[in-house]
XYZ file of N, CA, C and O in Angstrom:
324
model
N 24.905 -26.917 25.547
C 23.863 -26.921 26.538
C 24.430 -26.338 27.827
O 25.573 -26.582 28.177
N 23.622 -25.576 28.543
C 24.027 -24.963 29.804
C 23.243 -25.593 30.945
O 22.032 -25.755 30.865
N 23.954 -25.940 31.994
C 23.344 -26.368 33.249
C 23.694 -25.319 34.290
O 24.811 -24.811 34.326
N 22.746 -24.982 35.098
C 22.966 -24.053 36.196
C 23.499 -24.849 37.387
O 23.158 -26.007 37.577
N 24.321 -24.219 38.214
C 24.833 -24.824 39.427
C 24.280 -24.061 40.614
O 24.433 -22.842 40.698
N 23.633 -24.760 41.516
C 23.022 -24.132 42.687
C 24.067 -23.953 43.792
O 23.868 -24.343 44.934
N 25.188 -23.383 43.429
C 26.274 -23.114 44.370
C 27.161 -22.045 43.758
O 27.273 -21.947 42.540
N 27.781 -21.268 44.616
C 28.769 -20.310 44.139
C 30.179 -20.793 44.462
O 31.144 -20.071 44.257
N 30.287 -22.013 44.943
C 31.567 -22.589 45.316
C 32.378 -22.882 44.054
O 31.982 -23.733 43.247
N 33.516 -22.204 43.861
C 34.292 -22.419 42.632
C 34.837 -23.836 42.502
O 35.041 -24.323 41.391
N 35.072 -24.507 43.619
C 35.588 -25.880 43.559
C 34.510 -26.853 43.080
O 34.786 -27.770 42.311
N 33.279 -26.636 43.531
C 32.179 -27.482 43.048
C 31.943 -27.236 41.563
O 31.703 -28.168 40.801
N 32.018 -25.965 41.154
C 31.842 -25.663 39.738
C 32.918 -26.362 38.916
O 32.626 -26.969 37.882
N 34.156 -26.290 39.352
C 35.262 -26.924 38.623
C 35.070 -28.438 38.551
O 35.343 -29.055 37.509
N 34.594 -29.031 39.634
C 34.380 -30.478 39.642
C 33.286 -30.877 38.652
O 33.460 -31.808 37.867
N 32.158 -30.186 38.689
C 31.084 -30.487 37.741
C 31.540 -30.230 36.305
O 31.227 -31.002 35.403
N 32.267 -29.134 36.086
C 32.734 -28.808 34.733
C 33.665 -29.894 34.203
O 33.568 -30.293 33.036
N 34.569 -30.377 35.035
C 35.505 -31.429 34.612
C 34.752 -32.671 34.145
O 35.122 -33.307 33.157
N 33.663 -32.978 34.803
C 32.889 -34.174 34.465
C 32.010 -33.949 33.239
O 31.889 -34.824 32.377
N 31.389 -32.770 33.120
C 30.349 -32.559 32.109
C 30.789 -31.843 30.838
O 30.150 -32.001 29.796
N 31.858 -31.065 30.890
C 32.278 -30.357 29.680
C 32.624 -31.290 28.525
O 32.326 -30.960 27.377
N 33.213 -32.481 28.778
C 33.447 -33.398 27.655
C 32.150 -33.840 26.955
O 32.174 -34.294 25.820
N 31.020 -33.670 27.634
C 29.722 -34.018 27.058
C 29.056 -32.819 26.394
O 27.909 -32.897 25.953
N 29.773 -31.693 26.337
C 29.225 -30.492 25.713
C 28.324 -29.688 26.629
O 27.542 -28.855 26.157
N 28.433 -29.897 27.924
C 27.593 -29.189 28.900
C 28.441 -28.143 29.602
O 29.484 -28.449 30.171
N 27.977 -26.891 29.557
C 28.642 -25.789 30.237
C 27.988 -25.590 31.599
O 26.761 -25.579 31.705
N 28.806 -25.422 32.610
C 28.301 -25.180 33.962
C 28.369 -23.691 34.244
O 29.396 -23.050 34.025
N 27.267 -23.152 34.747
C 27.190 -21.716 34.998
C 26.485 -21.478 36.329
O 25.442 -22.080 36.593
N 27.074 -20.623 37.150
C 26.419 -20.268 38.409
C 25.352 -19.215 38.151
O 25.347 -18.558 37.112
N 24.464 -19.045 39.101
C 23.432 -18.028 38.973
C 24.011 -16.636 38.763
O 23.613 -15.930 37.825
N 24.955 -16.205 39.604
C 25.528 -14.867 39.417
C 26.194 -14.672 38.052
O 26.140 -13.577 37.496
N 26.789 -15.709 37.510
C 27.395 -15.593 36.176
C 26.339 -15.306 35.117
O 26.633 -14.712 34.086
N 25.108 -15.732 35.378
C 24.016 -15.507 34.437
C 23.145 -14.322 34.835
O 22.147 -14.037 34.179
N 23.524 -13.635 35.923
C 22.733 -12.503 36.392
C 21.443 -12.923 37.072
O 20.480 -12.163 37.106
N 21.431 -14.130 37.611
C 20.236 -14.664 38.283
C 20.560 -14.886 39.752
O 21.595 -15.459 40.091
N 19.664 -14.453 40.620
C 19.810 -14.739 42.038
C 19.090 -16.035 42.350
O 17.859 -16.091 42.318
N 19.855 -17.074 42.594
C 19.243 -18.338 42.982
C 18.879 -18.259 44.460
O 19.609 -17.672 45.255
N 17.753 -18.839 44.835
C 17.272 -18.689 46.208
C 18.110 -19.483 47.213
O 18.684 -20.515 46.886
N 18.172 -18.950 48.438
C 18.696 -19.748 49.533
C 17.590 -20.732 49.910
O 16.418 -20.359 49.976
N 17.954 -21.964 50.130
C 16.972 -23.011 50.380
C 17.163 -23.554 51.786
O 18.296 -23.854 52.190
N 16.075 -23.654 52.524
C 16.139 -24.296 53.829
C 16.427 -25.772 53.626
O 15.707 -26.451 52.884
N 17.459 -26.248 54.256
C 17.848 -27.651 54.117
C 17.046 -28.489 55.101
O 17.509 -28.841 56.176
N 15.817 -28.797 54.703
C 14.904 -29.535 55.570
C 14.926 -31.034 55.325
O 14.212 -31.777 55.993
N 15.723 -31.480 54.367
C 15.827 -32.909 54.098
C 16.528 -33.628 55.236
O 17.213 -33.017 56.056
N 16.384 -34.918 55.258
C 17.022 -35.711 56.306
C 18.320 -36.354 55.832
O 19.003 -37.003 56.615
N 18.652 -36.156 54.538
C 19.886 -36.702 53.990
C 20.542 -35.647 53.124
O 19.912 -34.663 52.714
N 21.820 -35.845 52.817
C 22.511 -34.943 51.894
C 21.803 -34.947 50.545
O 21.645 -33.912 49.903
N 21.370 -36.131 50.106
C 20.706 -36.250 48.805
C 19.413 -35.430 48.772
O 19.149 -34.727 47.798
N 18.605 -35.517 49.817
C 17.350 -34.765 49.848
C 17.610 -33.261 49.826
O 16.906 -32.513 49.142
N 18.628 -32.784 50.556
C 18.942 -31.355 50.557
C 19.456 -30.895 49.201
O 19.107 -29.809 48.735
N 20.258 -31.715 48.546
C 20.734 -31.374 47.202
C 19.553 -31.271 46.239
O 19.510 -30.363 45.402
N 18.613 -32.183 46.351
C 17.433 -32.155 45.486
C 16.610 -30.888 45.718
O 16.148 -30.258 44.764
N 16.437 -30.488 46.973
C 15.699 -29.257 47.270
C 16.345 -28.053 46.593
O 15.669 -27.206 45.994
N 17.675 -27.967 46.664
C 18.388 -26.835 46.065
C 18.329 -26.882 44.536
O 18.140 -25.854 43.888
N 18.467 -28.066 43.969
C 18.418 -28.193 42.507
C 17.036 -27.839 41.971
O 16.918 -27.147 40.959
N 15.995 -28.302 42.636
C 14.630 -27.993 42.190
C 14.348 -26.500 42.270
O 13.755 -25.919 41.358
N 14.784 -25.854 43.347
C 14.565 -24.411 43.498
C 15.316 -23.644 42.409
O 14.776 -22.714 41.816
N 16.542 -24.042 42.138
C 17.318 -23.378 41.091
C 16.697 -23.545 39.720
O 16.692 -22.616 38.911
N 16.161 -24.708 39.446
C 15.516 -24.978 38.161
C 14.265 -24.118 37.989
O 14.026 -23.568 36.923
N 13.485 -23.999 39.066
C 12.266 -23.171 38.990
C 12.613 -21.717 38.661
O 11.929 -21.074 37.871
N 13.662 -21.191 39.257
C 14.032 -19.788 39.058
C 14.698 -19.562 37.707
O 14.409 -18.580 37.020
N 15.582 -20.469 37.309
C 16.375 -20.235 36.097
C 15.758 -20.811 34.835
O 16.088 -20.381 33.734
N 14.908 -21.820 34.981
C 14.344 -22.478 33.808
C 15.315 -23.415 33.121
O 15.034 -23.907 32.030
N 16.453 -23.662 33.750
C 17.468 -24.553 33.181
C 17.700 -25.733 34.113
O 17.458 -25.635 35.322
N 18.200 -26.833 33.559
C 18.594 -27.933 34.446
C 19.589 -27.394 35.473
O 20.496 -26.630 35.127
N 19.385 -27.744 36.718
C 20.222 -27.216 37.793
C 20.802 -28.356 38.611
O 20.087 -29.273 39.005
N 22.096 -28.265 38.834
C 22.809 -29.269 39.605
C 23.081 -28.744 41.005
O 23.275 -27.547 41.203
N 23.107 -29.659 41.955
C 23.451 -29.286 43.311
C 24.177 -30.444 43.962
O 23.982 -31.602 43.610
N 25.006 -30.096 44.904
C 25.729 -31.084 45.681
C 25.635 -30.644 47.124
O 25.872 -29.479 47.434
N 25.236 -31.520 47.997
C 25.186 -31.192 49.408
C 26.069 -32.193 50.124
O 25.815 -33.388 50.080
N 27.114 -31.693 50.727
C 28.001 -32.583 51.457
C 28.289 -31.970 52.811
O 28.089 -30.792 53.048
N 28.735 -32.766 53.690
C 29.032 -32.292 55.030
C 29.849 -33.331 55.754
O 30.443 -34.211 55.138
N 29.838 -33.204 57.035
C 30.591 -34.120 57.868
C 29.640 -34.990 58.676
O 28.631 -34.507 59.184
N 29.977 -36.231 58.809
C 29.272 -37.146 59.703
C 30.316 -37.605 60.711
O 31.321 -38.210 60.356
N 30.083 -37.302 61.974
C 31.072 -37.558 63.019
C 30.691 -38.819 63.793
O 29.615 -38.878 64.402
N 31.576 -39.803 63.744
C 31.313 -41.062 64.433
C 31.049 -40.861 65.929
O 30.160 -41.484 66.493
N 31.813 -39.973 66.560
C 31.654 -39.731 68.006
C 30.306 -39.112 68.340
O 29.888 -39.136 69.499
N 29.619 -38.580 67.322
C 28.281 -38.011 67.522
C 27.218 -38.898 66.899
O 26.153 -38.421 66.518
N 27.517 -40.182 66.794
C 26.590 -41.149 66.197
C 26.147 -40.739 64.805
O 24.983 -40.849 64.447
N 27.083 -40.216 64.018
C 26.796 -39.860 62.626
C 26.245 -38.467 62.431
O 26.012 -38.060 61.305
N 26.007 -37.723 63.496
C 25.460 -36.358 63.377
C 26.517 -35.433 62.782
O 27.684 -35.736 62.748
């Protein structure tokens, strides 16, 4: 089974592959499949909501289950911003 990854980050791909390949799931980026996954406006209010926006957009374009990870920094001195 192939899952699309809504990122071109090789480290994220390696992390997902390490977790899912033992389950028989291959991780593939859009460019590896010749598909241009859309850039998504991160309008969510949480990392989880932004990851969901990217995964849903990738799934619509590719027709395959699509994984996404949205992470960033939360700075205490900026009240979590």
